[in-house]
Tab-separated table of C-alpha atoms in Angstrom:
chain	number	residue	atom	x	y	z
A	1	GLU	CA	14.233	0.142	-13.894
A	2	VAL	CA	12.024	-1.717	-10.826
A	3	GLN	CA	8.880	-3.441	-12.037
A	4	LEU	CA	6.126	-5.030	-11.010
A	5	VAL	CA	3.166	-6.117	-13.167
A	6	LEU	CA	0.203	-7.557	-12.542
A	7	SER	CA	-1.546	-10.071	-13.916
A	8	GLY	CA	-4.446	-8.903	-15.769
A	9	ALA	CA	-8.546	-8.180	-14.658
A	10	GLU	CA	-10.262	-11.163	-13.231
A	11	ALA	CA	-14.722	-12.135	-13.559
A	12	LYS	CA	-14.831	-14.349	-11.112
A	13	LYS	CA	-18.461	-16.351	-9.752
A	14	PRO	CA	-18.808	-16.821	-5.882
A	15	GLY	CA	-17.167	-20.266	-4.769
A	16	GLU	CA	-15.041	-20.039	-7.664
A	17	SER	CA	-10.997	-20.331	-6.996
A	18	LEU	CA	-7.716	-17.956	-8.592
A	19	ARG	CA	-4.870	-16.870	-8.267
A	20	ILE	CA	-3.339	-13.809	-9.199
A	21	SER	CA	0.471	-13.092	-10.115
A	22	CYS	CA	2.822	-9.932	-9.930
A	23	LYS	CA	5.827	-10.326	-11.787
A	24	GLY	CA	8.618	-8.580	-10.658
A	25	SER	CA	11.760	-7.564	-12.776
A	26	GLY	CA	14.282	-4.650	-12.872
A	27	TYR	CA	15.895	-5.786	-9.470
A	28	SER	CA	16.904	-9.182	-7.748
A	29	PHE	CA	13.732	-10.839	-6.652
A	30	THR	CA	14.702	-12.911	-4.000
A	31	ASN	CA	16.545	-9.507	-2.084
A	32	SER	CA	12.696	-7.576	-0.819
A	33	TRP	CA	9.454	-8.642	0.453
A	34	ILE	CA	7.014	-8.728	-1.697
A	35	ASN	CA	3.130	-7.571	-0.007
A	36	TRP	CA	-0.484	-7.580	-0.893
A	37	VAL	CA	-2.523	-4.880	-0.312
A	38	ARG	CA	-6.482	-5.011	-1.125
A	39	GLN	CA	-8.225	-1.664	-2.388
A	40	MET	CA	-12.222	-2.218	-2.218
A	41	PRO	CA	-14.519	0.189	-4.787
A	42	GLY	CA	-14.154	3.537	-3.263
A	43	LYS	CA	-12.363	2.528	-0.362
A	44	GLY	CA	-8.833	2.542	1.632
A	45	LEU	CA	-6.151	0.204	1.218
A	46	GLU	CA	-6.064	-2.541	3.632
A	47	TRP	CA	-2.561	-4.878	3.846
A	48	MET	CA	-3.857	-8.378	3.480
A	49	GLY	CA	0.203	-10.281	4.265
A	50	ARG	CA	3.335	-10.815	2.340
A	51	ILE	CA	6.386	-13.523	1.274
A	52	ASP	CA	9.991	-13.311	1.370
A	53	PRO	CA	10.785	-14.383	-1.838
A	54	ARG	CA	14.142	-16.377	-0.566
A	55	ASP	CA	12.525	-18.693	1.853
A	56	SER	CA	8.427	-18.412	1.178
A	57	TYR	CA	8.123	-16.677	4.386
A	58	THR	CA	5.083	-15.266	4.974
A	59	ASN	CA	2.815	-13.081	7.218
A	60	TYR	CA	-0.978	-12.574	7.191
A	61	SER	CA	-2.803	-9.900	8.356
A	62	PRO	CA	-5.824	-11.695	10.647
A	63	ALA	CA	-8.532	-10.163	8.437
A	64	PHE	CA	-7.744	-12.616	5.568
A	65	GLN	CA	-5.423	-15.573	7.380
A	66	GLY	CA	-7.519	-18.525	6.116
A	67	HIS	CA	-8.820	-16.846	2.957
A	68	VAL	CA	-6.223	-16.443	0.794
A	69	THR	CA	-2.317	-17.598	-0.050
A	70	ILE	CA	0.839	-16.026	-0.789
A	71	SER	CA	3.413	-17.483	-2.301
A	72	ALA	CA	6.162	-17.058	-4.477
A	73	ASP	CA	8.030	-18.748	-7.681
A	74	THR	CA	11.870	-17.873	-7.358
A	75	SER	CA	12.323	-18.727	-10.877
A	76	ILE	CA	10.458	-16.788	-13.180
A	77	SER	CA	10.370	-13.656	-10.497
A	78	THR	CA	6.479	-14.000	-9.369
A	79	ALA	CA	4.660	-13.772	-6.382
A	80	TYR	CA	0.893	-14.969	-6.144
A	81	LEU	CA	-2.289	-13.763	-4.327
A	82	GLN	CA	-4.591	-17.218	-4.435
A	83	TRP	CA	-8.111	-17.812	-2.821
A	84	ARG	CA	-9.908	-21.384	-3.001
A	85	SER	CA	-13.522	-20.087	-2.690
A	86	LEU	CA	-13.990	-16.507	-3.758
A	87	ARG	CA	-16.542	-14.411	-2.067
A	88	ALA	CA	-18.461	-11.208	-3.710
A	89	SER	CA	-17.137	-9.264	-0.987
A	90	ASP	CA	-13.777	-10.176	-2.518
A	91	THR	CA	-14.403	-7.662	-5.312
A	92	ALA	CA	-11.477	-5.035	-5.368
A	93	MET	CA	-8.540	-4.275	-7.326
A	94	TYR	CA	-5.633	-5.846	-5.289
A	95	TYR	CA	-1.619	-4.955	-5.675
A	96	CYS	CA	1.264	-5.654	-5.191
A	97	ALA	CA	4.493	-3.734	-3.270
A	98	ARG	CA	7.517	-4.423	-2.775
A	99	GLN	CA	9.139	-3.062	0.421
A	100	GLY	CA	11.930	-0.542	0.502
A	101	ASN	CA	13.800	-2.537	2.509
A	102	ASN	CA	13.922	-6.099	4.762
A	103	TYR	CA	13.290	-4.415	7.562
A	104	GLU	CA	10.871	-1.978	7.371
A	105	SER	CA	7.616	-2.927	5.572
A	106	PHE	CA	7.024	0.399	3.667
A	107	TYR	CA	6.429	0.325	-0.239
A	108	ASP	CA	8.695	1.819	-2.638
A	109	HIS	CA	7.239	0.374	-6.173
A	110	TRP	CA	3.836	-0.701	-6.903
A	111	GLY	CA	2.226	-3.015	-9.449
A	112	GLN	CA	-0.366	-1.298	-11.454
A	113	GLY	CA	-3.188	-3.348	-9.924
A	114	THR	CA	-5.286	-6.279	-10.241
A	115	LEU	CA	-8.811	-6.154	-10.603
A	116	VAL	CA	-10.702	-9.225	-9.094
A	117	THR	CA	-14.921	-9.092	-9.587
A	118	VAL	CA	-17.539	-11.647	-8.001
A	119	SER	CA	-20.365	-11.385	-9.317
A	120	SER	CA	-23.106	-14.244	-9.874
B	1	ASP	CA	-4.148	-3.575	15.836
B	2	ILE	CA	-3.332	-0.006	15.735
B	3	GLN	CA	-5.503	1.902	14.286
B	4	MET	CA	-4.338	4.772	11.761
B	5	THR	CA	-6.759	8.496	11.876
B	6	GLN	CA	-6.143	10.563	9.769
B	7	SER	CA	-7.710	13.924	9.590
B	8	PRO	CA	-9.517	15.806	7.330
B	9	SER	CA	-10.883	12.852	5.598
B	10	SER	CA	-11.304	15.510	2.603
B	11	LEU	CA	-10.186	19.435	1.806
B	12	SER	CA	-10.959	21.965	-1.139
B	13	ALA	CA	-7.468	24.258	-1.348
B	14	SER	CA	-6.572	26.213	-4.276
B	15	MET	CA	-2.998	26.168	-6.405
B	16	GLY	CA	-0.345	27.973	-4.018
B	17	ASP	CA	-1.998	26.713	-0.825
B	18	ARG	CA	-0.257	25.088	1.887
B	19	VAL	CA	-1.840	21.742	3.185
B	20	THR	CA	-1.285	20.469	6.037
B	21	ILE	CA	-2.751	16.169	6.582
B	22	THR	CA	-2.621	14.937	10.320
B	23	CYS	CA	-2.189	10.552	11.202
B	24	ARG	CA	-3.070	9.789	14.207
B	25	ALA	CA	-1.869	6.153	15.402
B	26	SER	CA	-3.652	4.515	18.586
B	27	GLN	CA	-0.446	3.842	20.052
B	28	GLY	CA	3.418	5.660	19.681
B	29	ILE	CA	4.741	3.657	16.283
B	30	SER	CA	8.391	5.138	17.105
B	31	SER	CA	8.352	7.194	13.531
B	32	SER	CA	7.533	4.184	11.705
B	33	LEU	CA	5.778	6.138	9.364
B	34	ALA	CA	5.049	6.261	6.096
B	35	TRP	CA	2.928	8.860	3.270
B	36	TYR	CA	1.451	7.863	-0.145
B	37	GLN	CA	-0.492	9.560	-3.240
B	38	GLN	CA	-2.767	8.274	-4.945
B	39	LYS	CA	-4.419	9.680	-7.950
B	40	PRO	CA	-7.644	8.301	-9.464
B	41	GLY	CA	-7.406	4.584	-11.117
B	42	LYS	CA	-3.495	5.228	-10.164
B	43	ALA	CA	-1.610	2.624	-7.790
B	44	PRO	CA	-0.312	4.293	-4.757
B	45	LYS	CA	2.922	6.411	-4.439
B	46	LEU	CA	5.736	6.579	-1.558
B	47	LEU	CA	6.117	10.075	-0.876
B	48	LEU	CA	7.903	9.645	2.436
B	49	TYR	CA	9.002	6.978	4.836
B	50	ALA	CA	10.501	6.986	8.847
B	51	ALA	CA	7.502	10.088	9.389
B	52	SER	CA	10.047	12.151	7.848
B	53	ARG	CA	12.281	11.044	4.940
B	54	LEU	CA	11.453	12.188	1.281
B	55	GLN	CA	11.434	9.503	-1.681
B	56	SER	CA	13.481	10.120	-3.709
B	57	GLY	CA	12.562	12.043	-6.538
B	58	VAL	CA	9.408	13.809	-4.667
B	59	PRO	CA	9.503	17.157	-4.540
B	60	SER	CA	10.980	18.830	-1.676
B	61	ARG	CA	7.527	21.193	-1.120
B	62	PHE	CA	6.227	17.345	0.555
B	63	THR	CA	7.455	17.140	4.171
B	64	GLY	CA	6.889	14.986	7.460
B	65	SER	CA	7.192	15.654	10.936
B	66	GLY	CA	5.835	13.793	13.930
B	67	SER	CA	6.629	11.760	16.668
B	68	GLY	CA	5.015	8.808	19.216
B	69	THR	CA	1.575	9.237	17.781
B	70	ASP	CA	0.819	11.877	15.924
B	71	TYR	CA	1.830	12.838	12.323
B	72	THR	CA	1.825	15.470	9.651
B	73	LEU	CA	1.795	15.854	6.241
B	74	THR	CA	2.424	19.006	4.875
B	75	ILE	CA	2.343	20.227	1.012
B	76	SER	CA	3.730	23.918	0.900
B	77	SER	CA	2.431	25.228	-1.934
B	78	LEU	CA	0.291	22.650	-3.824
B	79	GLN	CA	0.762	22.025	-7.425
B	80	PRO	CA	-1.890	20.829	-9.847
B	81	GLU	CA	-0.536	17.428	-9.536
B	82	ASP	CA	-1.475	17.691	-6.305
B	83	PHE	CA	-4.764	17.126	-6.251
B	84	ALA	CA	-5.224	13.198	-5.724
B	85	THR	CA	-5.756	11.059	-2.005
B	86	TYR	CA	-3.248	10.588	0.668
B	87	TYR	CA	-2.951	7.934	3.241
B	88	CYS	CA	-0.512	7.142	6.109
B	89	GLN	CA	0.340	3.814	7.024
B	90	GLN	CA	2.523	2.302	10.328
B	91	TYR	CA	4.891	-0.170	9.846
B	92	TYR	CA	5.854	-0.138	13.636
B	93	SER	CA	3.895	-3.760	14.013
B	94	PHE	CA	1.936	-5.825	12.363
B	95	PRO	CA	-0.976	-6.515	11.073
B	96	LEU	CA	0.009	-3.116	8.852
B	97	THR	CA	-2.308	-0.461	9.157
B	98	PHE	CA	-3.603	2.444	6.667
B	99	GLY	CA	-5.174	5.466	7.158
B	100	GLY	CA	-8.637	6.324	6.128
B	101	GLY	CA	-7.003	8.534	3.250
B	102	THR	CA	-7.561	12.553	2.839
B	103	LYS	CA	-8.966	13.864	-0.506
B	104	VAL	CA	-7.254	16.994	-1.650
B	105	GLU	CA	-9.836	18.547	-4.034
B	106	ILE	CA	-9.708	21.961	-6.254
B	107	LYS	CA	-11.567	24.614	-4.648
């Protein structure tokens, strides 16, 4: 069974750094792109970016480029989403999602979500 | 960026009703469209991709159609478990974008 398991909820202060993780299991981790999606409280879904775990090639949405970093460690089948300096506006639920195939960026499996709260 | 406009933003329907949700892209997306269902507190779930291909395990009462810029998701006979929010997503070009969502509520 394919599973994506995210790290737990985080409460941080503005300006702090943070890395959340997404561990894949039940499939070959290097065979599928991992995408990150943000959902702000009560709002819709926003694509942040993605990584090909085979070579760590990344694509970012311009809305998030430069503010977050996506990485992966294939030795532990884990993808990461990282911030160097959090803002209050980063408060949201974050999902990782696996692409259905390498050519079409729709998502057939999703992690359960990680809630990030940024408040002074 | 390709803008995805969903309508309606919400609707009330009864069990057994036929429900149609529309998604319009700001430019042609060649059927590179997926539909997701999200229930409160849960991750989205893939229903259809390539505009009309049903994801494995999804009931056949969910159908998708469309081409060019206009796409629809139809639920043929609404079931209790279908009350949720539905999102379309284009994957024709980057950045990938989602529609604003349609919340299906019980009448």
